[in-house]
mmCIF file of C-alpha atoms and ligand atoms in Angstrom:
data_model
loop_
_atom_site.group_PDB
_atom_site.id
_atom_site.type_symbol
_atom_site.label_atom_id
_atom_site.label_comp_id
_atom_site.label_asym_id
_atom_site.label_seq_id
_atom_site.Cartn_x
_atom_site.Cartn_y
_atom_site.Cartn_z
ATOM 1 C CA MET F 10 -65.607 -9.565 12.535
ATOM 2 C CA PRO F 11 -65.673 -5.940 13.787
ATOM 3 C CA GLU F 12 -69.179 -4.319 13.657
ATOM 4 C CA ASP F 13 -67.989 -1.671 11.048
ATOM 5 C CA GLY F 14 -66.119 -4.290 9.072
ATOM 6 C CA ILE F 15 -62.488 -4.177 8.117
ATOM 7 C CA ASP F 16 -60.584 -1.966 5.627
ATOM 8 C CA LEU F 17 -60.166 -3.832 2.293
ATOM 9 C CA LYS F 18 -56.844 -3.819 0.765
ATOM 10 C CA ALA F 19 -56.111 -2.692 -2.735
ATOM 11 C CA ARG F 20 -55.279 -5.789 -4.989
ATOM 12 C CA ASP F 21 -51.719 -4.369 -5.491
ATOM 13 C CA ASP F 22 -51.096 -4.067 -1.849
ATOM 14 C CA ILE F 23 -51.365 -7.857 -1.192
ATOM 15 C CA MET F 24 -49.010 -10.573 -2.467
ATOM 16 C CA ARG F 25 -49.574 -12.272 -5.820
ATOM 17 C CA PHE F 26 -49.527 -16.107 -5.864
ATOM 18 C CA GLN F 27 -46.111 -16.001 -7.565
ATOM 19 C CA GLU F 28 -44.866 -13.881 -4.794
ATOM 20 C CA MET F 29 -46.018 -16.235 -2.237
ATOM 21 C CA GLU F 30 -44.547 -19.189 -4.116
ATOM 22 C CA HIS F 31 -41.242 -17.337 -4.386
ATOM 23 C CA LEU F 32 -41.148 -16.559 -0.666
ATOM 24 C CA LEU F 33 -42.146 -20.065 0.223
ATOM 25 C CA GLY F 34 -39.095 -21.337 -1.722
ATOM 26 C CA LEU F 35 -36.858 -19.003 0.384
ATOM 27 C CA PHE F 36 -38.418 -20.163 3.656
ATOM 28 C CA LEU F 37 -38.102 -23.822 2.603
ATOM 29 C CA ASP F 38 -34.409 -23.176 1.867
ATOM 30 C CA LEU F 39 -34.009 -21.735 5.350
ATOM 31 C CA GLY F 40 -35.377 -24.837 6.953
ATOM 32 C CA VAL F 41 -39.133 -24.334 7.204
ATOM 33 C CA THR F 42 -41.006 -27.607 6.554
ATOM 34 C CA LYS F 43 -44.531 -26.837 7.461
ATOM 35 C CA VAL F 44 -46.933 -24.230 6.094
ATOM 36 C CA ARG F 45 -50.474 -23.044 7.117
ATOM 37 C CA ILE F 46 -52.540 -21.025 4.939
ATOM 38 C CA THR F 47 -54.882 -18.723 6.821
ATOM 39 C CA GLY F 48 -56.063 -15.441 5.537
ATOM 40 C CA GLY F 49 -58.636 -13.553 6.516
ATOM 41 C CA GLU F 50 -60.447 -16.364 4.767
ATOM 42 C CA PRO F 51 -58.119 -18.270 2.279
ATOM 43 C CA PHE F 52 -61.098 -19.276 0.001
ATOM 44 C CA VAL F 53 -62.064 -15.765 -0.757
ATOM 45 C CA ARG F 54 -58.976 -15.651 -3.018
ATOM 46 C CA LYS F 55 -59.618 -17.007 -6.573
ATOM 47 C CA GLY F 56 -56.874 -19.394 -7.633
ATOM 48 C CA LEU F 57 -56.368 -20.860 -4.134
ATOM 49 C CA PRO F 58 -56.914 -24.525 -5.268
ATOM 50 C CA GLU F 59 -54.333 -24.062 -8.151
ATOM 51 C CA PHE F 60 -51.870 -22.545 -5.603
ATOM 52 C CA LEU F 61 -52.398 -25.401 -3.118
ATOM 53 C CA ILE F 62 -51.752 -28.020 -5.979
ATOM 54 C CA LYS F 63 -48.622 -26.197 -7.020
ATOM 55 C CA ILE F 64 -46.982 -26.007 -3.540
ATOM 56 C CA ASN F 65 -48.004 -29.504 -2.863
ATOM 57 C CA GLN F 66 -45.223 -30.498 -5.447
ATOM 58 C CA TYR F 67 -42.456 -28.939 -3.356
ATOM 59 C CA GLU F 68 -40.539 -31.866 -1.867
ATOM 60 C CA LYS F 69 -39.064 -29.857 0.985
ATOM 61 C CA LEU F 70 -42.566 -28.939 2.188
ATOM 62 C CA GLU F 71 -43.620 -31.767 4.449
ATOM 63 C CA SER F 72 -46.943 -30.603 5.473
ATOM 64 C CA ILE F 73 -49.609 -28.182 4.402
ATOM 65 C CA ASN F 74 -52.323 -26.954 6.680
ATOM 66 C CA LEU F 75 -55.240 -24.565 6.337
ATOM 67 C CA THR F 76 -57.417 -22.518 8.442
ATOM 68 C CA THR F 77 -60.929 -21.675 7.045
ATOM 69 C CA ASN F 78 -64.306 -20.557 8.245
ATOM 70 C CA ALA F 79 -65.893 -23.217 5.949
ATOM 71 C CA TYR F 80 -68.087 -20.682 4.092
ATOM 72 C CA PHE F 81 -66.734 -21.360 0.667
ATOM 73 C CA THR F 82 -65.520 -24.966 1.079
ATOM 74 C CA GLU F 83 -68.354 -26.915 -0.590
ATOM 75 C CA ASP F 84 -66.078 -28.414 -3.143
ATOM 76 C CA ALA F 85 -62.734 -28.486 -1.066
ATOM 77 C CA VAL F 86 -63.042 -32.015 0.308
ATOM 78 C CA GLN F 87 -61.788 -33.612 -2.996
ATOM 79 C CA LEU F 88 -59.080 -31.064 -3.296
ATOM 80 C CA PHE F 89 -57.814 -31.654 0.254
ATOM 81 C CA GLN F 90 -57.808 -35.343 -0.127
ATOM 82 C CA LYS F 91 -55.701 -34.990 -3.319
ATOM 83 C CA ILE F 92 -52.838 -32.926 -1.700
ATOM 84 C CA LYS F 93 -50.846 -33.744 1.367
ATOM 85 C CA MET F 94 -53.165 -31.574 3.544
ATOM 86 C CA ASP F 95 -52.109 -32.407 7.149
ATOM 87 C CA SER F 96 -54.928 -30.837 8.996
ATOM 88 C CA ILE F 97 -57.815 -28.404 8.360
ATOM 89 C CA ASN F 98 -58.660 -25.914 11.127
ATOM 90 C CA ILE F 99 -62.224 -24.674 10.995
ATOM 91 C CA SER F 100 -63.048 -21.539 12.975
ATOM 92 C CA LEU F 101 -66.489 -21.917 14.421
ATOM 93 C CA ASP F 102 -67.397 -19.958 17.489
ATOM 94 C CA SER F 103 -70.947 -21.004 18.009
ATOM 95 C CA LEU F 104 -73.541 -23.782 17.402
ATOM 96 C CA ASN F 105 -76.299 -21.447 17.799
ATOM 97 C CA ARG F 106 -77.575 -19.557 14.730
ATOM 98 C CA GLU F 107 -78.301 -16.209 16.531
ATOM 99 C CA VAL F 108 -74.943 -16.268 18.353
ATOM 100 C CA PHE F 109 -73.050 -17.234 15.240
ATOM 101 C CA TYR F 110 -74.692 -14.161 13.530
ATOM 102 C CA LYS F 111 -73.712 -11.926 16.419
ATOM 103 C CA ILE F 112 -70.077 -12.895 16.187
ATOM 104 C CA THR F 113 -69.593 -13.342 12.395
ATOM 105 C CA ARG F 114 -72.207 -10.653 11.208
ATOM 106 C CA ARG F 115 -73.405 -13.354 8.775
ATOM 107 C CA ASP F 116 -76.713 -15.442 8.989
ATOM 108 C CA ASP F 117 -74.982 -18.455 7.514
ATOM 109 C CA PHE F 118 -74.765 -20.977 10.222
ATOM 110 C CA GLU F 119 -76.651 -23.694 8.350
ATOM 111 C CA LYS F 120 -74.460 -23.312 5.334
ATOM 112 C CA VAL F 121 -71.249 -23.436 7.283
ATOM 113 C CA TRP F 122 -72.305 -26.349 9.464
ATOM 114 C CA SER F 123 -73.454 -28.366 6.343
ATOM 115 C CA ASN F 124 -69.887 -27.684 5.054
ATOM 116 C CA ILE F 125 -68.186 -28.796 8.197
ATOM 117 C CA LYS F 126 -70.221 -32.065 8.246
ATOM 118 C CA LYS F 127 -68.765 -32.894 4.836
ATOM 119 C CA PHE F 128 -65.227 -32.651 6.296
ATOM 120 C CA LEU F 129 -66.176 -34.649 9.296
ATOM 121 C CA LEU F 130 -67.386 -37.582 7.145
ATOM 122 C CA THR F 131 -63.769 -37.949 5.608
ATOM 123 C CA ASP F 132 -60.549 -39.296 6.970
ATOM 124 C CA LEU F 133 -58.930 -35.740 6.981
ATOM 125 C CA THR F 134 -57.700 -34.401 10.314
ATOM 126 C CA VAL F 135 -60.213 -31.768 11.226
ATOM 127 C CA LYS F 136 -59.777 -29.260 14.177
ATOM 128 C CA LEU F 137 -62.726 -27.065 15.130
ATOM 129 C CA ASN F 138 -61.444 -23.791 16.637
ATOM 130 C CA MET F 139 -63.830 -22.161 19.140
ATOM 131 C CA VAL F 140 -62.648 -18.837 20.595
ATOM 132 C CA VAL F 141 -64.364 -18.653 24.008
ATOM 133 C CA ILE F 142 -65.888 -15.367 24.547
ATOM 134 C CA LYS F 143 -67.229 -14.608 28.059
ATOM 135 C CA GLY F 144 -70.840 -13.956 28.219
ATOM 136 C CA ILE F 145 -71.329 -14.684 24.537
ATOM 137 C CA ASN F 146 -70.604 -18.409 23.847
ATOM 138 C CA ASP F 147 -69.069 -19.730 27.036
ATOM 139 C CA ASN F 148 -72.261 -21.677 27.807
ATOM 140 C CA GLU F 149 -71.550 -23.730 24.676
ATOM 141 C CA ILE F 150 -68.267 -25.217 25.904
ATOM 142 C CA VAL F 151 -69.827 -28.603 26.768
ATOM 143 C CA ASP F 152 -72.027 -28.694 23.537
ATOM 144 C CA PHE F 153 -68.821 -28.315 21.578
ATOM 145 C CA ALA F 154 -66.943 -30.954 23.622
ATOM 146 C CA GLU F 155 -69.866 -33.300 22.832
ATOM 147 C CA LEU F 156 -68.973 -33.187 19.162
ATOM 148 C CA ALA F 157 -65.890 -35.155 19.897
ATOM 149 C CA LYS F 158 -67.964 -37.992 21.244
ATOM 150 C CA ASN F 159 -68.876 -39.650 17.831
ATOM 151 C CA SER F 160 -66.373 -37.934 15.483
ATOM 152 C CA LYS F 161 -62.654 -38.022 15.281
ATOM 153 C CA VAL F 162 -62.544 -34.376 15.382
ATOM 154 C CA GLU F 163 -60.298 -32.214 17.698
ATOM 155 C CA ILE F 164 -62.299 -29.443 19.349
ATOM 156 C CA ARG F 165 -59.931 -26.652 20.386
ATOM 157 C CA PHE F 166 -60.964 -24.033 22.879
ATOM 158 C CA ILE F 167 -59.005 -20.857 22.430
ATOM 159 C CA GLU F 168 -58.574 -17.920 24.908
ATOM 160 C CA GLN F 169 -59.791 -14.695 23.441
ATOM 161 C CA MET F 170 -56.954 -12.547 22.246
ATOM 162 C CA PRO F 171 -56.868 -8.691 21.687
ATOM 163 C CA PHE F 172 -57.538 -8.950 18.014
ATOM 164 C CA ASN F 173 -61.231 -8.155 17.579
ATOM 165 C CA GLY F 174 -61.237 -4.763 15.986
ATOM 166 C CA GLY F 175 -60.490 -2.686 19.090
ATOM 167 C CA HIS F 176 -63.243 -3.949 21.441
ATOM 168 C CA PHE F 177 -61.101 -6.054 23.626
ATOM 169 C CA SER F 178 -61.778 -6.544 27.352
ATOM 170 C CA ASN F 179 -59.321 -8.201 29.551
ATOM 171 C CA ASP F 180 -62.122 -10.085 31.280
ATOM 172 C CA ILE F 181 -61.634 -13.269 29.548
ATOM 173 C CA LEU F 182 -62.258 -16.847 30.382
ATOM 174 C CA SER F 183 -58.783 -18.195 30.843
ATOM 175 C CA ALA F 184 -57.517 -21.708 29.664
ATOM 176 C CA GLU F 185 -57.585 -22.837 33.335
ATOM 177 C CA GLU F 186 -61.154 -21.807 33.713
ATOM 178 C CA ILE F 187 -62.047 -23.582 30.395
ATOM 179 C CA ILE F 188 -60.375 -26.796 31.655
ATOM 180 C CA LEU F 189 -62.273 -26.597 34.971
ATOM 181 C CA ILE F 190 -65.586 -26.360 33.155
ATOM 182 C CA LEU F 191 -64.636 -29.435 31.089
ATOM 183 C CA GLN F 192 -63.276 -31.300 34.048
ATOM 184 C CA ASN F 193 -66.612 -30.820 36.008
ATOM 185 C CA ALA F 194 -68.526 -32.062 32.899
ATOM 186 C CA TYR F 195 -66.195 -34.948 32.210
ATOM 187 C CA PRO F 196 -64.464 -35.994 35.592
ATOM 188 C CA SER F 197 -62.658 -38.871 33.676
ATOM 189 C CA MET F 198 -60.976 -36.460 31.296
ATOM 190 C CA MET F 199 -57.252 -37.016 31.081
ATOM 191 C CA GLU F 200 -54.489 -34.919 29.682
ATOM 192 C CA PHE F 201 -52.604 -36.404 26.732
ATOM 193 C CA PHE F 202 -48.905 -35.312 26.598
ATOM 194 C CA LYS F 203 -47.498 -34.222 23.319
ATOM 195 C CA MET F 204 -44.275 -32.143 22.981
ATOM 196 C CA SER F 205 -44.138 -28.898 21.069
ATOM 197 C CA SER F 206 -47.962 -28.556 20.731
ATOM 198 C CA THR F 207 -49.402 -25.057 21.124
ATOM 199 C CA ALA F 208 -52.504 -26.857 22.564
ATOM 200 C CA ARG F 209 -52.886 -28.840 25.788
ATOM 201 C CA ILE F 210 -54.683 -32.049 24.586
ATOM 202 C CA PHE F 211 -57.217 -33.858 26.713
ATOM 203 C CA GLU F 212 -58.946 -37.264 26.074
ATOM 204 C CA ILE F 213 -62.255 -38.524 27.456
ATOM 205 C CA PRO F 214 -62.788 -42.290 27.690
ATOM 206 C CA GLY F 215 -65.234 -43.317 25.076
ATOM 207 C CA PHE F 216 -64.784 -40.230 22.843
ATOM 208 C CA LYS F 217 -63.590 -40.722 19.383
ATOM 209 C CA GLY F 218 -62.090 -37.205 19.196
ATOM 210 C CA ARG F 219 -60.106 -35.045 21.502
ATOM 211 C CA LEU F 220 -60.260 -31.652 23.232
ATOM 212 C CA GLY F 221 -57.504 -29.023 22.966
ATOM 213 C CA ILE F 222 -57.068 -25.878 25.033
ATOM 214 C CA ILE F 223 -55.038 -23.043 23.543
ATOM 215 C CA ALA F 224 -53.824 -20.321 25.970
ATOM 216 C CA GLY F 225 -53.435 -17.669 23.249
ATOM 217 C CA HIS F 226 -53.834 -14.937 25.836
ATOM 218 C CA SER F 227 -52.045 -16.423 28.708
ATOM 219 C CA ARG F 228 -49.207 -17.495 26.360
ATOM 220 C CA THR F 229 -47.915 -20.425 28.220
ATOM 221 C CA PHE F 230 -46.511 -22.239 25.163
ATOM 222 C CA CYS F 231 -44.170 -19.504 23.816
ATOM 223 C CA SER F 232 -41.074 -21.545 24.645
ATOM 224 C CA THR F 233 -42.021 -24.208 22.092
ATOM 225 C CA CYS F 234 -43.197 -21.729 19.445
ATOM 226 C CA SER F 235 -41.320 -21.605 16.267
ATOM 227 C CA ARG F 236 -43.848 -20.012 13.997
ATOM 228 C CA LEU F 237 -43.420 -17.197 11.639
ATOM 229 C CA ARG F 238 -46.278 -15.432 10.082
ATOM 230 C CA LEU F 239 -46.492 -13.636 6.660
ATOM 231 C CA THR F 240 -49.415 -11.264 6.361
ATOM 232 C CA PRO F 241 -51.185 -10.782 3.096
ATOM 233 C CA GLU F 242 -49.325 -7.639 2.540
ATOM 234 C CA GLY F 243 -46.056 -9.474 2.777
ATOM 235 C CA ILE F 244 -45.100 -8.393 6.286
ATOM 236 C CA LEU F 245 -43.058 -10.848 8.355
ATOM 237 C CA LYS F 246 -44.298 -11.278 11.936
ATOM 238 C CA ILE F 247 -42.176 -13.264 14.301
ATOM 239 C CA CYS F 248 -44.908 -13.410 16.923
ATOM 240 C CA LEU F 249 -48.772 -13.000 16.720
ATOM 241 C CA TYR F 250 -48.354 -9.996 19.099
ATOM 242 C CA ASP F 251 -45.642 -8.158 17.236
ATOM 243 C CA HIS F 252 -46.402 -5.485 14.593
ATOM 244 C CA GLY F 253 -44.156 -6.835 11.910
ATOM 245 C CA SER F 254 -40.470 -6.801 11.232
ATOM 246 C CA VAL F 255 -39.925 -6.315 7.526
ATOM 247 C CA ASN F 256 -41.939 -6.319 4.266
ATOM 248 C CA LEU F 257 -40.843 -9.137 2.134
ATOM 249 C CA LYS F 258 -43.177 -8.296 -0.788
ATOM 250 C CA ASP F 259 -41.730 -4.919 -0.937
ATOM 251 C CA MET F 260 -38.203 -6.354 -0.918
ATOM 252 C CA LEU F 261 -39.246 -8.605 -3.766
ATOM 253 C CA ARG F 262 -40.841 -5.901 -5.835
ATOM 254 C CA SER F 263 -37.866 -3.576 -5.404
ATOM 255 C CA GLY F 264 -35.617 -6.231 -7.025
ATOM 256 C CA ARG F 265 -33.685 -7.371 -3.888
ATOM 257 C CA SER F 266 -31.899 -10.689 -4.270
ATOM 258 C CA ASP F 267 -33.003 -13.818 -2.769
ATOM 259 C CA GLN F 268 -29.798 -13.728 -0.600
ATOM 260 C CA GLU F 269 -30.700 -10.259 0.757
ATOM 261 C CA ILE F 270 -34.349 -11.422 1.558
ATOM 262 C CA LYS F 271 -33.015 -14.533 3.354
ATOM 263 C CA THR F 272 -30.640 -12.381 5.364
ATOM 264 C CA ALA F 273 -33.587 -9.999 6.298
ATOM 265 C CA ILE F 274 -35.608 -13.034 7.488
ATOM 266 C CA LYS F 275 -32.741 -14.400 9.482
ATOM 267 C CA ASP F 276 -32.176 -10.946 10.995
ATOM 268 C CA ALA F 277 -35.793 -10.569 11.986
ATOM 269 C CA VAL F 278 -35.711 -14.068 13.576
ATOM 270 C CA SER F 279 -32.582 -13.306 15.544
ATOM 271 C CA LYS F 280 -34.331 -10.393 17.135
ATOM 272 C CA ARG F 281 -37.301 -12.552 18.341
ATOM 273 C CA ALA F 282 -38.569 -11.534 21.701
ATOM 274 C CA LYS F 283 -38.283 -14.187 24.444
ATOM 275 C CA ASP F 284 -42.158 -14.613 24.493
ATOM 276 C CA GLY F 285 -45.505 -13.053 23.501
ATOM 277 C CA PHE F 286 -45.503 -10.675 26.394
ATOM 278 C CA GLU F 287 -42.185 -9.068 25.342
ATOM 279 C CA SER F 288 -43.525 -8.961 21.812
ATOM 280 C CA GLU F 289 -46.693 -7.103 23.029
ATOM 281 C CA GLN F 290 -44.611 -4.734 25.124
ATOM 282 C CA ARG F 291 -42.420 -3.821 22.118
ATOM 283 C CA THR F 292 -45.562 -3.330 20.108
ATOM 284 C CA LEU F 293 -47.197 -1.164 22.848
ATOM 285 C CA GLN F 294 -44.196 1.196 22.732
ATOM 286 C CA LYS F 295 -45.255 1.836 18.997
ATOM 287 C CA ILE F 296 -49.091 1.695 19.183
ATOM 288 C CA HIS F 297 -51.705 1.103 21.950
ATOM 289 C CA PHE F 298 -53.351 -2.174 21.634
ATOM 290 C CA SER F 299 -56.711 -0.914 23.016
ATOM 291 C CA LYS F 300 -56.770 1.484 19.957
ATOM 292 C CA ASN F 301 -55.537 -1.282 17.673
ATOM 293 C CA LYS F 302 -58.260 -2.000 15.254
ATOM 294 C CA LEU F 303 -56.610 -5.109 14.070
ATOM 295 C CA SER F 304 -58.980 -8.040 13.879
ATOM 296 C CA MET F 305 -58.497 -11.861 13.591
ATOM 297 C CA ALA F 306 -60.643 -11.579 10.515
ATOM 298 C CA GLN F 307 -57.465 -9.914 8.962
ATOM 299 C CA ILE F 308 -54.708 -11.829 10.792
ATOM 300 C CA GLY F 309 -56.204 -15.168 10.169
ATOM 301 C CA GLY F 310 -54.954 -16.821 13.421
HETATM 302 S S1 LIG M 408 -44.255 -16.442 20.751
HETATM 303 FE FE1 LIG M 408 -45.958 -15.171 20.123
HETATM 304 S S2 LIG M 408 -46.885 -16.338 18.409
HETATM 305 FE FE2 LIG M 408 -45.529 -17.689 19.450
HETATM 306 S S3 LIG M 408 -46.870 -18.770 21.060
HETATM 307 FE FE3 LIG M 408 -46.067 -17.075 21.950
HETATM 308 S S4 LIG M 408 -47.526 -15.358 21.652
HETATM 309 FE FE4 LIG M 408 -48.029 -16.981 20.269
#
């Protein structure tokens, strides 16, 4: 969360649930089978549980996933167990109350941790996402890994990406450096091969859970990436690093037909950059990333 917060959107600028549902139907027709609800934070939106229950009935939708900061999830466990929730990704960047406050601008570590523990006690697939920030929380890498010793959780260490409200420094801890720290702490750690994963997965003998490393900045997994992102404003992003191709909400509201919207989606996908670096280059031609105030608190990951 940037120090000066983020610009809040007017209600009318963001998609209504009916619009999201409509667009989801079109994406399913085009072959999408998996959806992840991100945000910002999905649970700030009233009506989210009803929306999840509704889309859970779509036969073509094989898996529903969600990324949350676990702030408002006290009552979510039962809901997630009721629907075909594939996995819950929880963003947690520190196990230390002061550092948590520094990163999130909220003194709510205890509340979030208590909510996370509720998930860990269930049979739901839980992934804890820690963005590794050099000099801020990199001394907690092994503390996080230890959480996978007695719990079936997947701890995912994510390279910092340039989406923190315009204060990004290229002096990041790379995925390779993170792996080295873990290998030093756990010499018996072994890589577990899984095709098409955006994370490199490692197992440690005796640990119930696993460790994942996501090279979000080095972008070593673009060749297996088939993700599309739809921002709350309805903008279709073909890559995390692009600045959006077409506004599908505006197309819907201006009465464009389903066929026209599907054509626009296919057209945007056909112009996909070969990887995240090319996407970034294209974006840099339009704006300068260092002046980009966009934050993960808005993109949602
Ligand atoms: S193509 Fe873009 S969104 Fe996909 S993995 Fe690469 S950088 Fe990430």
